[in-house]
Tab-separated table of C-alpha atoms and ligand atoms in Angstrom:
chain	number	residue	atom	x	y	z
A	3	MET	CA	0.000	0.000	0.000
A	4	LYS	CA	1.170	3.538	-0.757
A	5	ALA	CA	1.585	5.784	2.291
A	6	LEU	CA	-1.801	7.123	3.422
A	7	LYS	CA	-0.534	10.673	2.937
A	8	GLU	CA	0.148	9.917	-0.726
A	9	LEU	CA	-3.370	8.484	-1.164
A	10	THR	CA	-5.117	11.405	0.540
A	11	ARG	CA	-5.921	14.662	-1.290
A	12	PRO	CA	-3.365	17.234	-0.057
A	13	ASN	CA	-6.080	19.752	0.943
A	14	ILE	CA	-7.776	17.069	3.072
A	15	TRP	CA	-4.514	15.910	4.635
A	16	ASP	CA	-3.797	19.514	5.678
A	17	LEU	CA	-7.396	20.317	6.653
A	18	LYS	CA	-8.011	21.680	10.118
A	19	PRO	CA	-11.520	20.353	10.858
A	20	TYR	CA	-14.351	22.402	12.321
A	21	SER	CA	-14.329	22.058	16.069
A	22	SER	CA	-17.837	22.004	17.524
A	23	ALA	CA	-18.775	22.875	21.103
A	24	ARG	CA	-19.343	19.178	21.829
A	25	ASP	CA	-15.927	18.338	20.364
A	26	GLU	CA	-14.161	20.745	22.670
A	27	TYR	CA	-15.857	19.669	25.909
A	28	LYS	CA	-15.428	15.914	26.401
A	29	GLY	CA	-15.916	15.523	30.166
A	30	LEU	CA	-18.979	13.838	31.629
A	31	GLU	CA	-19.507	15.591	34.975
A	32	ALA	CA	-20.818	18.983	33.839
A	33	SER	CA	-24.522	19.749	34.301
A	34	VAL	CA	-24.746	23.322	33.022
A	35	PHE	CA	-24.265	23.527	29.279
A	36	LEU	CA	-23.982	27.110	28.073
A	37	ASP	CA	-21.498	26.424	25.307
A	38	ALA	CA	-23.470	25.528	22.178
A	39	ASN	CA	-26.197	28.199	21.868
A	40	GLU	CA	-28.895	25.580	22.397
A	41	ASN	CA	-32.359	26.249	23.828
A	42	PRO	CA	-32.359	25.048	27.483
A	43	TYR	CA	-35.928	23.690	27.097
A	44	ASN	CA	-37.302	20.609	25.303
A	45	ASN	CA	-34.866	18.070	26.663
A	46	PRO	CA	-33.361	15.850	25.214
A	47	TYR	CA	-33.900	17.124	21.663
A	48	ASN	CA	-32.579	20.572	22.523
A	49	ARG	CA	-29.031	19.206	22.759
A	50	TYR	CA	-26.652	18.522	19.882
A	51	PRO	CA	-25.801	14.840	19.584
A	52	ASP	CA	-22.331	13.442	20.283
A	53	PRO	CA	-20.412	14.223	17.058
A	54	LEU	CA	-18.386	11.004	17.369
A	55	GLN	CA	-21.262	8.787	18.584
A	56	ARG	CA	-19.083	7.360	21.373
A	57	ASP	CA	-21.774	5.456	23.346
A	58	LEU	CA	-23.059	3.811	20.194
A	59	LYS	CA	-19.551	2.826	19.067
A	60	GLU	CA	-18.841	1.360	22.533
A	61	MET	CA	-21.861	-0.919	22.089
A	62	LEU	CA	-21.084	-1.764	18.481
A	63	ALA	CA	-17.377	-2.533	18.932
A	64	PRO	CA	-17.752	-5.829	20.878
A	65	ILE	CA	-20.526	-7.022	18.550
A	66	LYS	CA	-18.350	-6.398	15.484
A	67	LYS	CA	-15.166	-7.446	17.348
A	68	VAL	CA	-13.308	-4.264	16.436
A	69	LYS	CA	-12.125	-1.265	18.448
A	70	PRO	CA	-14.265	1.906	18.580
A	71	GLU	CA	-11.459	3.828	16.815
A	72	ASN	CA	-11.876	1.532	13.802
A	73	ILE	CA	-15.521	2.581	13.312
A	74	PHE	CA	-16.938	5.484	11.287
A	75	LEU	CA	-20.699	6.091	11.469
A	76	GLY	CA	-22.582	8.062	8.862
A	77	ASN	CA	-25.949	8.940	7.380
A	78	GLY	CA	-26.258	5.546	5.677
A	79	SER	CA	-23.297	3.832	4.053
A	80	ASP	CA	-24.002	6.221	1.199
A	81	GLU	CA	-22.339	8.942	3.295
A	82	ALA	CA	-19.183	6.836	3.693
A	83	ILE	CA	-19.139	6.143	-0.068
A	84	ASP	CA	-19.271	9.870	-0.826
A	85	LEU	CA	-16.660	10.702	1.829
A	86	VAL	CA	-14.062	8.265	0.469
A	87	TYR	CA	-14.225	10.085	-2.869
A	88	ARG	CA	-13.920	13.464	-1.202
A	89	ALA	CA	-11.035	12.329	0.974
A	90	PHE	CA	-8.940	10.408	-1.529
A	91	CYS	CA	-9.845	11.332	-5.136
A	92	GLU	CA	-8.675	14.583	-6.712
A	93	PRO	CA	-11.472	15.632	-9.115
A	94	ASP	CA	-10.563	15.341	-12.795
A	95	VAL	CA	-7.218	13.719	-11.905
A	96	ASP	CA	-7.725	10.478	-9.956
A	97	ASN	CA	-9.811	7.471	-10.913
A	98	VAL	CA	-11.484	4.460	-9.291
A	99	VAL	CA	-12.087	0.899	-10.527
A	100	ALA	CA	-15.233	-1.111	-9.780
A	101	ILE	CA	-16.996	-4.300	-10.770
A	102	ASP	CA	-20.001	-4.074	-13.109
A	103	PRO	CA	-22.868	-4.572	-12.435
A	104	THR	CA	-22.851	-3.406	-8.838
A	105	TYR	CA	-24.478	-0.933	-6.443
A	106	GLY	CA	-25.234	2.270	-8.363
A	107	MET	CA	-24.081	4.819	-5.787
A	108	TYR	CA	-20.367	4.144	-6.392
A	109	LYS	CA	-20.772	5.567	-9.899
A	110	VAL	CA	-23.142	8.382	-8.891
A	111	CYS	CA	-20.679	9.587	-6.234
A	112	ALA	CA	-17.850	9.363	-8.787
A	113	ASP	CA	-19.864	11.564	-11.158
A	114	VAL	CA	-20.787	14.059	-8.429
A	115	ASN	CA	-17.135	14.330	-7.460
A	116	ASN	CA	-15.934	14.416	-11.087
A	117	VAL	CA	-13.817	11.291	-10.703
A	118	ASP	CA	-13.207	8.889	-13.602
A	119	TYR	CA	-15.086	5.620	-12.890
A	120	ARG	CA	-13.686	2.533	-14.616
A	121	ASN	CA	-15.964	-0.487	-14.546
A	122	VAL	CA	-14.936	-4.035	-15.311
A	123	LEU	CA	-17.633	-6.524	-16.355
A	124	LEU	CA	-18.225	-9.600	-14.225
A	125	ASN	CA	-18.104	-12.970	-15.991
A	126	ALA	CA	-21.126	-15.188	-16.772
A	127	ASP	CA	-21.073	-16.516	-13.165
A	128	TYR	CA	-21.159	-12.924	-11.888
A	129	GLN	CA	-17.605	-13.251	-10.544
A	130	PHE	CA	-14.686	-10.895	-11.186
A	131	SER	CA	-11.106	-11.583	-12.098
A	132	ALA	CA	-8.656	-9.742	-9.844
A	133	ASP	CA	-6.189	-9.558	-12.721
A	134	ASP	CA	-8.762	-7.786	-14.945
A	135	LEU	CA	-9.525	-5.217	-12.254
A	136	LEU	CA	-5.840	-4.637	-11.551
A	137	ALA	CA	-5.159	-4.256	-15.274
A	138	SER	CA	-7.699	-1.394	-15.369
A	139	ALA	CA	-5.906	0.422	-12.558
A	140	ASP	CA	-3.013	2.811	-13.068
A	141	GLU	CA	-0.913	5.087	-10.885
A	142	ARG	CA	-3.893	7.495	-10.487
A	143	THR	CA	-6.279	4.786	-9.255
A	144	LYS	CA	-7.034	5.566	-5.625
A	145	LEU	CA	-9.915	3.190	-4.869
A	146	ILE	CA	-11.234	-0.189	-5.968
A	147	PHE	CA	-14.907	-0.887	-5.139
A	148	LEU	CA	-16.012	-4.455	-4.426
A	149	CYS	CA	-19.411	-5.547	-3.148
A	150	SER	CA	-19.961	-8.987	-1.606
A	151	PRO	CA	-22.668	-10.248	-1.626
A	152	ASN	CA	-23.051	-8.093	-4.710
A	153	ASN	CA	-26.086	-5.978	-5.544
A	154	PRO	CA	-27.957	-6.673	-7.871
A	155	THR	CA	-26.546	-10.155	-8.586
A	156	GLY	CA	-26.946	-11.371	-4.972
A	157	ASN	CA	-23.888	-13.640	-4.917
A	158	ASP	CA	-20.737	-13.589	-2.832
A	159	MET	CA	-17.556	-12.704	-4.682
A	160	LEU	CA	-14.762	-15.300	-4.472
A	161	ARG	CA	-12.698	-14.754	-1.343
A	162	SER	CA	-9.437	-15.632	-3.131
A	163	GLU	CA	-10.036	-12.871	-5.725
A	164	ILE	CA	-10.974	-10.316	-3.050
A	165	GLU	CA	-7.783	-11.177	-1.170
A	166	LYS	CA	-5.716	-10.861	-4.323
A	167	ILE	CA	-7.050	-7.337	-4.902
A	168	ILE	CA	-6.407	-6.275	-1.306
A	169	THR	CA	-2.873	-7.665	-1.224
A	170	THR	CA	-1.814	-6.521	-4.727
A	171	PHE	CA	-3.457	-3.100	-5.130
A	172	ASP	CA	-1.466	-0.212	-3.658
A	173	GLY	CA	-4.516	2.030	-3.114
A	174	LEU	CA	-7.591	1.548	-0.898
A	175	VAL	CA	-10.090	-1.282	-1.331
A	176	ILE	CA	-13.705	-0.537	-0.391
A	177	LEU	CA	-15.465	-3.829	0.327
A	178	ASP	CA	-19.215	-3.296	0.693
A	179	GLU	CA	-20.670	-5.988	2.961
A	180	ALA	CA	-24.190	-4.510	3.254
A	181	TYR	CA	-25.660	-8.018	2.820
A	182	ASN	CA	-23.013	-10.133	4.561
A	183	ASP	CA	-25.370	-11.081	7.443
A	184	PHE	CA	-27.374	-13.192	4.989
A	185	SER	CA	-24.315	-15.078	3.729
A	186	ASP	CA	-22.624	-18.088	5.293
A	187	ARG	CA	-19.233	-16.680	4.253
A	188	PRO	CA	-17.359	-14.795	7.018
A	189	SER	CA	-17.006	-11.026	6.927
A	190	PHE	CA	-13.604	-9.455	6.198
A	191	LEU	CA	-13.942	-7.423	9.423
A	192	SER	CA	-11.738	-9.891	11.285
A	193	GLU	CA	-8.973	-9.204	8.728
A	194	LEU	CA	-8.895	-5.457	9.315
A	195	ASP	CA	-5.633	-5.517	11.295
A	196	LYS	CA	-3.980	-7.532	8.529
A	197	TYR	CA	-4.959	-5.165	5.694
A	198	PRO	CA	-4.257	-1.440	6.289
A	199	ASN	CA	-5.718	-0.560	2.855
A	200	LEU	CA	-9.121	-2.182	3.513
A	201	ILE	CA	-12.341	-0.272	4.225
A	202	VAL	CA	-15.336	-2.512	5.007
A	203	LEU	CA	-18.811	-1.010	4.654
A	204	GLN	CA	-21.828	-2.343	6.521
A	205	THR	CA	-25.224	-0.828	7.282
A	206	PHE	CA	-28.164	-0.780	9.708
A	207	SER	CA	-30.498	-0.786	6.660
A	208	LYS	CA	-30.647	-4.506	5.882
A	209	ALA	CA	-30.359	-7.263	8.537
A	210	MET	CA	-30.731	-4.707	11.359
A	211	GLY	CA	-34.116	-3.637	9.950
A	212	CYS	CA	-33.355	0.074	10.345
A	213	ALA	CA	-33.293	1.563	6.825
A	214	GLY	CA	-35.480	4.419	8.088
A	215	ILE	CA	-32.997	5.715	10.659
A	216	ARG	CA	-30.144	6.107	8.087
A	217	LEU	CA	-27.086	4.652	9.733
A	218	GLY	CA	-24.113	3.227	7.895
A	219	MET	CA	-20.798	1.908	9.164
A	220	ALA	CA	-17.293	2.002	7.733
A	221	PHE	CA	-14.554	-0.045	9.393
A	222	ALA	CA	-10.873	0.637	8.709
A	223	SER	CA	-7.565	1.541	10.327
A	224	ALA	CA	-7.768	4.336	12.916
A	225	GLU	CA	-5.782	6.572	10.502
A	226	ILE	CA	-8.382	6.175	7.723
A	227	ILE	CA	-11.285	6.610	10.178
A	228	ASP	CA	-9.699	9.854	11.451
A	229	ILE	CA	-9.667	11.242	7.902
A	230	LEU	CA	-13.360	10.418	7.380
A	231	ASN	CA	-14.260	11.965	10.748
A	232	LYS	CA	-12.313	15.076	9.851
A	233	ILE	CA	-14.406	15.822	6.747
A	234	LYS	CA	-17.894	14.663	7.792
A	235	TYR	CA	-20.538	17.175	8.861
A	236	PRO	CA	-20.056	17.818	12.594
A	237	TYR	CA	-23.342	16.225	13.712
A	238	ASN	CA	-23.867	13.789	10.846
A	239	VAL	CA	-25.744	11.169	12.902
A	240	ASN	CA	-28.695	12.657	14.748
A	241	LEU	CA	-29.761	11.949	18.322
A	242	LEU	CA	-32.853	9.893	17.423
A	243	THR	CA	-30.786	7.672	15.156
A	244	GLN	CA	-28.097	7.130	17.781
A	245	HIS	CA	-30.729	6.212	20.397
A	246	GLN	CA	-32.672	3.899	18.107
A	247	ALA	CA	-29.478	2.140	16.977
A	248	MET	CA	-28.522	1.486	20.619
A	249	GLU	CA	-32.011	0.106	21.320
A	250	MET	CA	-31.607	-2.220	18.344
A	251	LEU	CA	-28.191	-3.406	19.523
A	252	LYS	CA	-29.658	-4.219	22.961
A	253	ASN	CA	-32.019	-6.497	21.092
A	254	TYR	CA	-29.411	-8.141	18.866
A	255	PRO	CA	-30.892	-11.669	19.238
A	256	GLN	CA	-33.927	-10.295	17.385
A	257	VAL	CA	-31.700	-9.379	14.429
A	258	GLU	CA	-30.210	-12.869	14.381
A	259	ALA	CA	-33.709	-14.365	14.443
A	260	TRP	CA	-34.811	-12.153	11.511
A	261	VAL	CA	-31.764	-13.204	9.513
A	262	LYS	CA	-32.483	-16.891	10.142
A	263	THR	CA	-36.110	-16.458	9.058
A	264	LEU	CA	-35.187	-14.448	5.954
A	265	ILE	CA	-32.645	-17.062	4.846
A	266	GLU	CA	-35.347	-19.741	5.175
A	267	GLU	CA	-37.805	-17.539	3.281
A	268	ARG	CA	-35.205	-16.949	0.564
A	269	ALA	CA	-34.965	-20.714	-0.021
A	270	TYR	CA	-38.768	-21.012	-0.096
A	271	LEU	CA	-39.184	-18.096	-2.479
A	272	GLU	CA	-36.397	-19.264	-4.799
A	273	LYS	CA	-37.940	-22.734	-4.969
A	274	THR	CA	-41.484	-21.549	-5.684
A	275	PHE	CA	-40.275	-18.823	-8.050
A	276	SER	CA	-38.229	-21.316	-10.122
A	277	ALA	CA	-41.339	-23.393	-10.741
A	278	LEU	CA	-43.234	-20.480	-12.366
A	279	PRO	CA	-43.772	-20.586	-16.143
A	280	CYS	CA	-42.431	-17.012	-16.490
A	281	THR	CA	-39.110	-17.848	-14.765
A	282	GLU	CA	-36.128	-18.743	-16.953
A	283	LYS	CA	-33.433	-18.790	-14.297
A	284	ILE	CA	-32.830	-17.940	-10.653
A	285	TYR	CA	-29.318	-16.783	-9.833
A	286	PRO	CA	-27.885	-18.170	-6.576
A	287	SER	CA	-28.136	-15.650	-3.743
A	288	ASP	CA	-26.218	-14.994	-0.528
A	289	ALA	CA	-28.323	-11.911	0.247
A	290	ASN	CA	-31.907	-11.011	1.267
A	291	PHE	CA	-32.885	-10.732	-2.406
A	292	PHE	CA	-32.304	-12.674	-5.583
A	293	LEU	CA	-32.070	-11.968	-9.265
A	294	ALA	CA	-34.418	-13.849	-11.586
A	295	LYS	CA	-34.279	-13.983	-15.357
A	296	VAL	CA	-37.849	-13.967	-16.648
A	297	THR	CA	-39.568	-14.204	-20.039
A	298	ASP	CA	-40.316	-10.463	-20.258
A	299	ALA	CA	-39.123	-8.336	-17.320
A	300	LYS	CA	-40.858	-5.102	-18.360
A	301	ALA	CA	-44.271	-6.742	-18.921
A	302	ILE	CA	-44.055	-8.725	-15.678
A	303	TYR	CA	-42.886	-5.691	-13.716
A	304	ASP	CA	-45.851	-3.641	-15.044
A	305	TYR	CA	-48.257	-6.507	-14.359
A	306	LEU	CA	-47.081	-6.714	-10.743
A	307	VAL	CA	-47.249	-2.939	-10.244
A	308	ALA	CA	-50.886	-3.013	-11.362
A	309	LYS	CA	-51.488	-5.542	-8.562
A	310	GLY	CA	-49.697	-3.334	-6.009
A	311	ILE	CA	-46.585	-5.512	-5.830
A	312	ILE	CA	-43.273	-3.790	-6.500
A	313	VAL	CA	-40.086	-5.616	-7.459
A	314	ARG	CA	-37.045	-4.058	-9.144
A	315	ASN	CA	-36.655	-4.276	-12.927
A	316	ARG	CA	-32.883	-4.509	-13.514
A	317	SER	CA	-33.126	-5.037	-17.314
A	318	SER	CA	-31.184	-1.891	-18.161
A	319	ILE	CA	-28.162	-2.984	-16.078
A	320	ALA	CA	-25.161	-4.750	-17.653
A	321	LEU	CA	-25.530	-8.568	-17.779
A	322	CYS	CA	-29.072	-8.333	-16.328
A	323	LYS	CA	-31.277	-8.357	-19.432
A	324	ASP	CA	-34.841	-9.419	-18.513
A	325	CYS	CA	-33.898	-9.703	-14.857
A	326	LEU	CA	-36.059	-8.785	-11.900
A	327	ARG	CA	-34.535	-8.280	-8.478
A	328	VAL	CA	-36.836	-9.620	-5.783
A	329	THR	CA	-36.431	-8.772	-2.093
A	330	VAL	CA	-37.372	-11.529	0.339
A	331	GLY	CA	-40.389	-10.436	2.366
A	332	THR	CA	-42.618	-12.109	4.950
A	333	ARG	CA	-44.187	-15.467	4.038
A	334	GLU	CA	-47.472	-13.623	3.377
A	335	GLU	CA	-45.847	-11.075	1.058
A	336	ASN	CA	-43.865	-13.779	-0.733
A	337	ASN	CA	-47.033	-15.818	-1.291
A	338	GLN	CA	-48.858	-12.766	-2.676
A	339	LEU	CA	-46.053	-12.363	-5.214
A	340	ILE	CA	-46.097	-16.044	-6.165
A	341	GLU	CA	-49.908	-16.172	-6.441
A	342	ALA	CA	-49.910	-13.093	-8.688
A	343	LEU	CA	-47.214	-14.568	-10.933
A	344	LYS	CA	-49.038	-17.891	-11.192
A	345	GLN	CA	-51.874	-15.980	-12.831
A	346	TYR	CA	-49.580	-14.115	-15.244
A	347	LYS	CA	-50.082	-15.090	-18.887
B	3	PMP	N1	-24.432	-0.860	-0.297
B	3	PMP	C1	-25.210	-1.683	-1.003
B	3	PMP	C2	-24.582	-2.821	-1.715
B	3	PMP	C3	-26.580	-1.456	-1.094
B	3	PMP	O1	-27.348	-2.264	-1.820
B	3	PMP	C4	-27.138	-0.347	-0.416
B	3	PMP	C5	-28.609	0.006	-0.448
B	3	PMP	N2	-29.417	-0.618	-1.286
B	3	PMP	C6	-26.294	0.469	0.298
B	3	PMP	C7	-24.944	0.189	0.360
B	3	PMP	C8	-26.799	1.709	0.992
B	3	PMP	O2	-27.002	1.467	2.291
B	3	PMP	P1	-27.457	2.635	3.289
B	3	PMP	O3	-28.924	2.470	3.452
B	3	PMP	O4	-26.684	2.317	4.522
B	3	PMP	O5	-27.064	3.954	2.699
């Protein structure tokens, strides 16, 4: 890996971050807060939240088996995706490499930040070749984006290829594990100490059942996390979100139970979906959704919409012609989908 200073935009490396009132005062004993121009009434919403979300990170760290200083929290993982561009990619100069198809925000954030986005097609099994990705990189490539299980294909990427990228590439590797809870393959979080150029993304939006509170996690070396914290908005994770996330973590067995149920439902839905006349192929999934090749994705999508059932038409995406992406729901929702499709002619 190149030195972190060499990978970071010079203006960001030199940046003196905004210091908020709650950054300056870190003690716990005070009871009179006259430092932040807040309204003294309407407790607790009158107070700014902890800018570094320390209580939440203390709870999260043992669950994820990392140290609090290896955690960045943001307004969804989308915030972390945007911040890595802003921290490491000089607009109009640097570039990133990513697999294709994959989660659309990597490209949108590249475009917003005016960074050249180089995508490398997956093969027919929806796997990537590390050599192909590395061949697309040059000395101005700062980031490589990988997503495993991948969206929209649903499958885990081969661990050996992921490892080859991390160990060979001299920039930063962003490994998006938004759906890892639904996979039987282990997360790369336990490898964080081994790989100083690895940033793992996870989210409260999927297995944790908290898409509405907008909370994403990035895990990396303390040096990388410091850079992300330096450029984020001071109070990027609001008080309600921090509280709700801690409530959810107290109830972690519930999350594990949901995951178990959703994996069982995935198997049920894949089996019943494969038997439908309109289904041509189901792609194997390690996530809480699967990709299905159907006879006519647009017509079936429209037919389902008319019945009030929404799936995702991924036909316009590379390698996904006539594919629908179906999220696993409750047994009742899954049966409504199957019953509707049985009647499709
Ligand atoms: N990564 C992947 C692979 C996703 O599919 C999504 C959302 N669909 C996200 C990240 C965004 O997650 P968040 O809700 O935390 O912004």
